[in-house]
Amino acid sequence: MSKVLFIATANPFIRGGGSQATRAYLDSVIDIYGADNLTIMISEEDITHIEPEYSNLEFITVKKPSIVSFMINYLCRNLHRFGRQLYKELKSGKYDVCIINGSFAAGWVLNKLRNNRVKTIVIHHNLEVEYHRDNQTRISLGGHFCKYIEWNEIIAYKNADMNLFLTAYDKSFMEARYGKHRGKNYLLGCYEYKNVNYTVLGQDQQVTYTIVISGSLCDCQTIHGIKDFYNSYLKPTLSIFPNVKVLITGRNPSDEITSFFGNNDHFRIIANPDNIYEYVSQAKIYLCPTDVGGGIKLRVMDGLICGKPILVHAISARGYEIFKEKPYFQIYSDEISFFRGLTEIRNYLVHSKNSKKEIIEDYYKYFSYQSGLRRLVSAIQSLED
């Protein structure tokens, strides 16, 4: 059996979009290759969150670099702390396969190891330039400088043995923009991790809110989307639901969010819920207003698994193409399409007798752990052919 090195650039043991996706892929790699054949590279501080079911795995922890080290690495286009440690591990010849989360961590390594015998799989969680620019990350210098990020993305795409994509949009964009590549491209999509807690889903929840929004409430893209909803779309919402109640729930709400919505009668904020599904289940409609950033917005899955109709900004609809023709899944990009979509959902709720059952059944067809595992198995088999 192949020896595998899995690079967890996001912490798989906390709540959050990137973290949840990383955990799902990690669970799948364990099921495919076996725990005894797997080593995980992870940030030193992330290991403190490890859950008991993963405690028997082998980990390589990497310390946070000093400011001086960060700047030296940055000038060398090495944008992630794992870069040099990953290079040493792959150069050692101990591994047959290396799976890397994110091209920004992969490019510098693949550029140095073009002729290695390790099969490299890069999971492209986003179009990295778009994501880092819109989220004003440190490695994009607050969103102002993305040339090194793009360099890493190009190198990773062109030199990986396999590129895995979360959305068809990302796959098509890179194929058109970056051209020829040595490996295979495969649309993996996203899915739930193995032992996700669904305990609340079978319970009847009292519908207290009209609309629910969930996400990491400290991220730039989430904050931007919620404020855009308030500034541009609250008025058409009130024309359909005059007494609308909007629940905003998720991780670590910023001061900007709490001060902006804390005293508004139409909004309520619930921070860091133990079970987010409990609160999503209390609303009629799930709204994803995120209008910047790349990749797939995993929090839309919160609404689907709870059987809620979805109203989603076009930017956040990437990765959910299979739902576009569903009456309960409405996409908007301006006030007209928002009004039309919210009206369609209101009518759907009035006339559909089994809306929750229909939505949950559709969700499981594509986003359940087993459906995602089958896709990753198929991708890895095609790589070995």
Short mmCIF file of C-alpha atoms in Angstrom, two decimals:
data_model
loop_
_atom_site.label_atom_id
_atom_site.label_comp_id
_atom_site.label_asym_id
_atom_site.label_seq_id
_atom_site.Cartn_x
_atom_site.Cartn_y
_atom_site.Cartn_z
CA MET A 1 0.00 0.00 0.00
CA SER A 2 1.22 3.51 -0.86
CA LYS A 3 2.66 5.77 1.83
CA VAL A 4 0.83 9.09 1.81
CA LEU A 5 1.70 12.57 3.10
CA PHE A 6 -1.39 14.75 3.60
CA ILE A 7 -0.86 18.51 3.90
CA ALA A 8 -3.55 20.13 6.08
CA THR A 9 -3.18 23.83 5.30
CA ALA A 10 -6.46 24.43 7.15
CA ASN A 11 -7.18 23.12 10.64
CA PRO A 12 -9.46 20.09 10.11
CA PHE A 13 -10.58 20.00 13.74
CA ILE A 14 -12.49 23.29 14.03
CA ARG A 15 -15.69 24.66 12.51
CA GLY A 16 -15.35 26.60 9.28
CA GLY A 17 -15.60 26.15 5.52
CA GLY A 18 -11.97 25.37 4.70
CA SER A 19 -11.61 23.32 7.86
CA GLN A 20 -14.70 21.24 7.15
CA ALA A 21 -13.56 20.52 3.59
CA THR A 22 -10.08 19.56 4.77
CA ARG A 23 -11.54 17.16 7.33
CA ALA A 24 -13.76 15.53 4.70
CA TYR A 25 -10.78 14.93 2.41
CA LEU A 26 -8.67 13.68 5.33
CA ASP A 27 -11.39 11.21 6.34
CA SER A 28 -11.54 9.96 2.75
CA VAL A 29 -7.77 9.54 2.50
CA ILE A 30 -7.80 7.51 5.73
CA ASP A 31 -10.53 5.24 4.33
CA ILE A 32 -8.74 4.81 1.00
CA TYR A 33 -5.14 4.30 2.13
CA GLY A 34 -5.51 3.29 5.79
CA ALA A 35 -4.37 5.15 8.89
CA ASP A 36 -1.11 3.20 9.13
CA ASN A 37 -0.01 4.47 5.72
CA LEU A 38 -0.73 8.12 6.36
CA THR A 39 1.29 11.04 7.75
CA ILE A 40 -0.33 14.44 8.24
CA MET A 41 1.56 17.74 8.17
CA ILE A 42 -0.21 20.35 10.27
CA SER A 43 0.45 23.69 11.95
CA GLU A 44 1.78 23.28 15.48
CA GLU A 45 -1.08 25.23 17.08
CA ASP A 46 -3.75 23.22 15.22
CA ILE A 47 -2.75 19.92 16.84
CA THR A 48 -4.19 21.18 20.13
CA HIS A 49 -7.70 20.86 18.65
CA ILE A 50 -7.31 17.22 17.63
CA GLU A 51 -10.29 14.97 18.29
CA PRO A 52 -9.87 11.49 19.87
CA GLU A 53 -10.70 9.56 16.70
CA TYR A 54 -7.58 11.01 15.02
CA SER A 55 -5.16 10.65 17.93
CA ASN A 56 -3.59 7.44 16.59
CA LEU A 57 -2.45 9.11 13.37
CA GLU A 58 1.11 10.23 12.69
CA PHE A 59 1.54 14.00 12.61
CA ILE A 60 4.36 16.33 11.59
CA THR A 61 3.86 19.71 13.25
CA VAL A 62 5.34 22.91 11.86
CA LYS A 63 5.98 26.00 13.97
CA LYS A 64 4.82 29.46 13.00
CA PRO A 65 7.76 31.29 11.40
CA SER A 66 9.24 34.46 12.82
CA ILE A 67 8.59 37.72 10.99
CA VAL A 68 12.13 37.58 9.56
CA SER A 69 11.66 34.00 8.31
CA PHE A 70 8.27 34.86 6.86
CA MET A 71 9.72 37.77 4.90
CA ILE A 72 12.67 35.73 3.59
CA ASN A 73 10.35 32.92 2.50
CA TYR A 74 7.93 35.42 1.00
CA LEU A 75 10.63 37.00 -1.16
CA CYS A 76 11.44 33.47 -2.39
CA ARG A 77 7.74 33.04 -3.27
CA ASN A 78 7.39 30.40 -0.56
CA LEU A 79 4.05 31.53 0.86
CA HIS A 80 3.30 28.87 3.45
CA ARG A 81 5.15 27.74 6.57
CA PHE A 82 5.01 24.14 5.31
CA GLY A 83 7.10 24.90 2.21
CA ARG A 84 10.60 24.03 3.39
CA GLN A 85 9.51 21.19 5.69
CA LEU A 86 7.41 19.71 2.89
CA TYR A 87 10.36 19.93 0.52
CA LYS A 88 12.54 17.99 2.97
CA GLU A 89 9.88 15.31 3.50
CA LEU A 90 9.27 14.72 -0.21
CA LYS A 91 12.97 14.77 -1.01
CA SER A 92 13.55 12.03 1.59
CA GLY A 93 11.84 9.44 -0.61
CA LYS A 94 9.63 8.11 2.20
CA TYR A 95 6.34 8.79 0.43
CA ASP A 96 4.61 7.54 -2.70
CA VAL A 97 1.80 10.11 -2.77
CA CYS A 98 1.52 13.69 -1.48
CA ILE A 99 -1.88 15.39 -1.23
CA ILE A 100 -1.65 19.16 -0.81
CA ASN A 101 -4.54 21.42 0.20
CA GLY A 102 -4.23 24.61 -1.79
CA SER A 103 -2.01 25.65 -4.66
CA PHE A 104 -0.48 28.54 -2.68
CA ALA A 105 1.28 25.91 -0.53
CA ALA A 106 2.09 23.60 -3.45
CA GLY A 107 3.66 25.76 -6.15
CA TRP A 108 7.01 26.44 -4.51
CA VAL A 109 7.48 22.75 -3.69
CA LEU A 110 6.42 21.36 -7.07
CA ASN A 111 8.69 23.81 -8.83
CA LYS A 112 11.63 22.34 -6.90
CA LEU A 113 10.58 18.72 -7.27
CA ARG A 114 9.59 18.43 -10.92
CA ASN A 115 11.44 15.14 -11.35
CA ASN A 116 10.56 13.47 -8.04
CA ARG A 117 8.90 10.07 -7.94
CA VAL A 118 6.21 11.16 -5.51
CA LYS A 119 2.79 11.44 -7.13
CA THR A 120 1.40 14.85 -6.24
CA ILE A 121 -2.29 15.68 -5.90
CA VAL A 122 -3.26 19.33 -5.44
CA ILE A 123 -6.72 20.18 -4.11
CA HIS A 124 -7.61 23.61 -5.45
CA HIS A 125 -9.98 24.93 -2.78
CA ASN A 126 -10.35 28.24 -4.58
CA LEU A 127 -9.09 30.41 -7.33
CA GLU A 128 -6.39 31.55 -4.95
CA VAL A 129 -5.88 35.06 -6.33
CA GLU A 130 -9.58 35.82 -6.11
CA TYR A 131 -9.91 34.37 -2.61
CA HIS A 132 -6.86 36.05 -1.06
CA ARG A 133 -7.53 39.40 -2.73
CA ASP A 134 -11.16 39.54 -1.60
CA ASN A 135 -10.33 38.34 1.93
CA GLN A 136 -7.38 40.75 2.25
CA THR A 137 -5.08 38.04 3.58
CA ARG A 138 -1.55 38.52 4.86
CA ILE A 139 0.11 36.76 1.92
CA SER A 140 -1.74 39.08 -0.48
CA LEU A 141 -0.53 42.07 1.57
CA GLY A 142 -4.08 43.02 2.43
CA GLY A 143 -5.37 42.20 -1.05
CA HIS A 144 -2.96 44.55 -2.84
CA PHE A 145 -0.30 42.14 -4.15
CA CYS A 146 -1.24 38.73 -5.57
CA LYS A 147 1.55 38.06 -8.11
CA TYR A 148 3.31 35.48 -5.92
CA ILE A 149 0.02 33.76 -5.20
CA GLU A 150 -0.72 33.48 -8.91
CA TRP A 151 2.82 32.20 -9.55
CA ASN A 152 2.28 29.38 -7.06
CA GLU A 153 -1.13 28.57 -8.51
CA ILE A 154 0.27 28.32 -12.05
CA ILE A 155 3.20 26.12 -10.99
CA ALA A 156 0.95 23.85 -8.94
CA TYR A 157 -1.58 23.50 -11.75
CA LYS A 158 0.98 22.78 -14.44
CA ASN A 159 3.15 20.33 -12.47
CA ALA A 160 0.79 18.31 -10.26
CA ASP A 161 0.05 14.75 -11.32
CA MET A 162 -3.59 15.47 -10.51
CA ASN A 163 -5.54 18.68 -9.95
CA LEU A 164 -8.73 18.27 -7.94
CA PHE A 165 -11.32 21.05 -8.13
CA LEU A 166 -14.24 21.93 -5.88
CA THR A 167 -16.22 23.76 -8.56
CA ALA A 168 -16.67 23.44 -12.32
CA TYR A 169 -16.08 27.19 -12.59
CA ASP A 170 -12.61 26.92 -11.02
CA LYS A 171 -11.70 23.97 -13.25
CA SER A 172 -12.80 25.73 -16.45
CA PHE A 173 -11.11 28.98 -15.44
CA MET A 174 -7.70 27.38 -14.84
CA GLU A 175 -7.89 25.26 -17.99
CA ALA A 176 -8.64 28.34 -20.08
CA ARG A 177 -6.18 30.68 -18.35
CA TYR A 178 -3.19 28.44 -17.66
CA GLY A 179 -3.36 26.05 -20.60
CA LYS A 180 -1.34 22.84 -20.87
CA HIS A 181 -0.45 20.79 -17.79
CA ARG A 182 1.30 17.49 -17.17
CA GLY A 183 -1.34 15.78 -15.01
CA LYS A 184 -5.05 15.05 -14.92
CA ASN A 185 -7.88 17.36 -13.93
CA TYR A 186 -10.84 16.06 -11.96
CA LEU A 187 -13.97 17.71 -10.54
CA LEU A 188 -14.14 16.41 -6.96
CA GLY A 189 -16.60 18.85 -5.45
CA CYS A 190 -17.16 19.10 -1.73
CA TYR A 191 -18.99 16.96 0.80
CA GLU A 192 -19.54 16.39 4.49
CA TYR A 193 -16.90 14.84 6.71
CA LYS A 194 -17.44 11.31 7.99
CA ASN A 195 -18.95 11.71 11.46
CA VAL A 196 -20.72 15.04 11.14
CA ASN A 197 -23.27 15.60 13.93
CA TYR A 198 -26.78 15.47 12.49
CA THR A 199 -28.55 14.94 15.82
CA VAL A 200 -30.87 17.93 15.48
CA LEU A 201 -32.04 17.17 11.96
CA GLY A 202 -34.65 14.61 12.89
CA GLN A 203 -36.26 16.91 15.41
CA ASP A 204 -39.12 19.28 14.75
CA GLN A 205 -37.82 22.80 15.31
CA GLN A 206 -40.08 25.76 15.94
CA VAL A 207 -39.75 28.17 13.01
CA THR A 208 -38.81 31.42 14.71
CA TYR A 209 -36.99 33.25 11.90
CA THR A 210 -37.78 34.05 8.30
CA ILE A 211 -34.17 33.92 7.07
CA VAL A 212 -30.94 32.48 8.47
CA ILE A 213 -27.37 33.32 7.45
CA SER A 214 -24.44 31.22 8.73
CA GLY A 215 -20.69 31.39 8.33
CA SER A 216 -17.41 32.56 9.80
CA LEU A 217 -18.54 35.97 10.95
CA CYS A 218 -14.99 37.29 11.21
CA ASP A 219 -14.07 36.74 7.54
CA CYS A 220 -13.96 39.68 5.16
CA GLN A 221 -16.06 37.94 2.51
CA THR A 222 -18.80 37.01 5.00
CA ILE A 223 -18.95 40.51 6.49
CA HIS A 224 -19.04 42.07 3.04
CA GLY A 225 -21.92 39.83 1.94
CA ILE A 226 -24.03 40.41 5.05
CA LYS A 227 -23.63 44.19 4.79
CA ASP A 228 -24.48 44.00 1.09
CA PHE A 229 -27.71 42.20 1.96
CA TYR A 230 -28.57 44.91 4.47
CA ASN A 231 -27.73 47.81 2.14
CA SER A 232 -29.08 46.44 -1.15
CA TYR A 233 -31.64 43.73 -0.45
CA LEU A 234 -33.36 44.35 2.87
CA LYS A 235 -35.88 46.66 1.20
CA PRO A 236 -37.15 44.05 -1.32
CA THR A 237 -37.14 41.49 1.50
CA LEU A 238 -39.43 43.70 3.59
CA SER A 239 -41.78 44.12 0.63
CA ILE A 240 -42.34 40.33 0.65
CA PHE A 241 -41.95 39.67 4.39
CA PRO A 242 -42.80 42.93 6.21
CA ASN A 243 -42.04 41.41 9.62
CA VAL A 244 -38.90 39.61 8.55
CA LYS A 245 -36.65 38.17 11.25
CA VAL A 246 -33.09 37.42 10.17
CA LEU A 247 -30.83 35.17 12.24
CA ILE A 248 -27.06 35.54 11.76
CA THR A 249 -25.11 32.71 13.34
CA GLY A 250 -21.57 31.41 13.15
CA ARG A 251 -18.03 31.61 14.37
CA ASN A 252 -16.45 34.64 16.11
CA PRO A 253 -18.58 37.58 14.93
CA SER A 254 -16.46 40.68 14.43
CA ASP A 255 -17.09 43.95 16.24
CA GLU A 256 -18.25 45.31 12.90
CA ILE A 257 -21.00 42.69 12.68
CA THR A 258 -22.16 43.02 16.28
CA SER A 259 -22.22 46.82 16.20
CA PHE A 260 -23.89 46.95 12.79
CA PHE A 261 -26.73 44.51 13.54
CA GLY A 262 -26.84 44.22 17.31
CA ASN A 263 -29.52 46.87 17.83
CA ASN A 264 -31.64 46.22 14.73
CA ASP A 265 -35.07 44.72 15.44
CA HIS A 266 -35.00 42.67 12.23
CA PHE A 267 -31.74 40.88 13.11
CA ARG A 268 -30.45 38.59 15.83
CA ILE A 269 -26.88 37.32 16.22
CA ILE A 270 -26.01 33.98 17.84
CA ALA A 271 -22.25 33.51 18.18
CA ASN A 272 -20.36 30.21 18.19
CA PRO A 273 -23.30 27.81 18.49
CA ASP A 274 -22.55 24.28 19.70
CA ASN A 275 -24.77 22.87 16.96
CA ILE A 276 -25.35 25.24 14.07
CA TYR A 277 -28.02 22.99 12.56
CA GLU A 278 -30.24 23.66 15.56
CA TYR A 279 -30.46 27.32 14.58
CA VAL A 280 -30.55 26.85 10.81
CA SER A 281 -33.55 24.56 11.37
CA GLN A 282 -35.42 27.41 13.06
CA ALA A 283 -35.71 29.48 9.85
CA LYS A 284 -37.87 29.20 6.75
CA ILE A 285 -35.18 30.18 4.24
CA TYR A 286 -31.39 29.92 4.07
CA LEU A 287 -29.61 32.95 2.59
CA CYS A 288 -25.99 33.04 1.43
CA PRO A 289 -25.27 36.69 0.56
CA THR A 290 -21.48 36.32 0.08
CA ASP A 291 -20.69 38.25 -3.09
CA VAL A 292 -16.86 38.12 -3.12
CA GLY A 293 -14.19 35.44 -2.75
CA GLY A 294 -13.70 32.24 -4.72
CA GLY A 295 -14.36 28.55 -4.38
CA ILE A 296 -17.41 26.83 -2.97
CA LYS A 297 -19.27 28.32 -0.02
CA LEU A 298 -19.73 25.31 2.23
CA ARG A 299 -22.19 26.99 4.54
CA VAL A 300 -24.86 26.64 1.84
CA MET A 301 -24.71 22.96 2.79
CA ASP A 302 -26.00 23.94 6.26
CA GLY A 303 -29.25 25.02 4.65
CA LEU A 304 -29.58 22.05 2.32
CA ILE A 305 -28.98 19.40 4.98
CA CYS A 306 -31.64 21.07 7.15
CA GLY A 307 -34.09 20.96 4.23
CA LYS A 308 -34.28 24.72 3.73
CA PRO A 309 -34.87 26.51 0.41
CA ILE A 310 -31.76 28.42 -0.65
CA LEU A 311 -31.40 32.00 -1.88
CA VAL A 312 -27.79 32.51 -2.90
CA HIS A 313 -25.69 35.21 -4.54
CA ALA A 314 -24.31 34.15 -7.94
CA ILE A 315 -20.72 34.21 -6.63
CA SER A 316 -21.67 31.70 -3.94
CA ALA A 317 -23.63 29.44 -6.31
CA ARG A 318 -20.41 27.96 -7.73
CA GLY A 319 -20.22 24.25 -6.95
CA TYR A 320 -24.00 23.93 -6.66
CA GLU A 321 -24.75 23.70 -10.39
CA ILE A 322 -26.78 20.50 -9.98
CA PHE A 323 -29.36 22.50 -7.98
CA LYS A 324 -29.85 25.33 -10.50
CA GLU A 325 -33.05 23.89 -11.95
CA LYS A 326 -34.57 23.14 -8.54
CA PRO A 327 -37.42 25.47 -7.52
CA TYR A 328 -36.04 25.68 -3.97
CA PHE A 329 -32.61 26.91 -5.13
CA GLN A 330 -32.68 30.50 -6.35
CA ILE A 331 -29.68 32.58 -7.51
CA TYR A 332 -29.52 36.37 -7.51
CA SER A 333 -27.07 39.04 -8.65
CA ASP A 334 -29.13 42.23 -8.44
CA GLU A 335 -32.30 43.58 -6.83
CA ILE A 336 -34.57 42.27 -9.60
CA SER A 337 -33.27 38.70 -9.44
CA PHE A 338 -33.29 38.81 -5.63
CA PHE A 339 -36.95 39.84 -5.54
CA ARG A 340 -37.85 37.19 -8.12
CA GLY A 341 -35.91 34.48 -6.27
CA LEU A 342 -37.39 35.29 -2.87
CA THR A 343 -40.88 35.33 -4.38
CA GLU A 344 -40.29 31.93 -6.00
CA ILE A 345 -39.16 30.48 -2.68
CA ARG A 346 -42.17 31.92 -0.85
CA ASN A 347 -44.46 30.31 -3.42
CA TYR A 348 -42.55 27.04 -3.21
CA LEU A 349 -43.04 26.91 0.56
CA VAL A 350 -46.75 27.59 0.16
CA HIS A 351 -47.39 24.92 -2.48
CA SER A 352 -44.85 22.16 -1.71
CA LYS A 353 -46.11 19.52 0.71
CA ASN A 354 -42.78 17.73 1.22
CA SER A 355 -40.22 20.48 0.70
CA LYS A 356 -37.89 19.42 3.54
CA LYS A 357 -37.84 15.77 2.45
CA GLU A 358 -37.19 16.69 -1.20
CA ILE A 359 -34.28 19.02 -0.39
CA ILE A 360 -32.57 16.61 2.03
CA GLU A 361 -32.84 13.70 -0.42
CA ASP A 362 -31.24 15.82 -3.18
CA TYR A 363 -28.52 16.90 -0.77
CA TYR A 364 -27.52 13.33 0.09
CA LYS A 365 -27.19 12.40 -3.58
CA TYR A 366 -24.18 14.68 -3.95
CA PHE A 367 -22.92 16.07 -0.65
CA SER A 368 -23.03 13.08 1.69
CA TYR A 369 -19.71 11.64 2.81
CA GLN A 370 -20.21 8.40 0.89
CA SER A 371 -20.94 10.21 -2.39
CA GLY A 372 -17.78 12.30 -1.99
CA LEU A 373 -15.69 9.27 -1.06
CA ARG A 374 -16.78 7.50 -4.25
CA ARG A 375 -15.65 10.50 -6.33
CA LEU A 376 -12.23 10.64 -4.66
CA VAL A 377 -11.75 6.88 -5.09
CA SER A 378 -12.55 7.28 -8.79
CA ALA A 379 -10.07 10.17 -9.10
CA ILE A 380 -7.24 8.26 -7.41
CA GLN A 381 -7.92 5.15 -9.50
CA SER A 382 -7.65 7.21 -12.67
CA LEU A 383 -4.32 8.55 -11.46
CA GLU A 384 -2.97 5.04 -10.93
CA ASP A 385 -4.15 3.74 -14.33
#
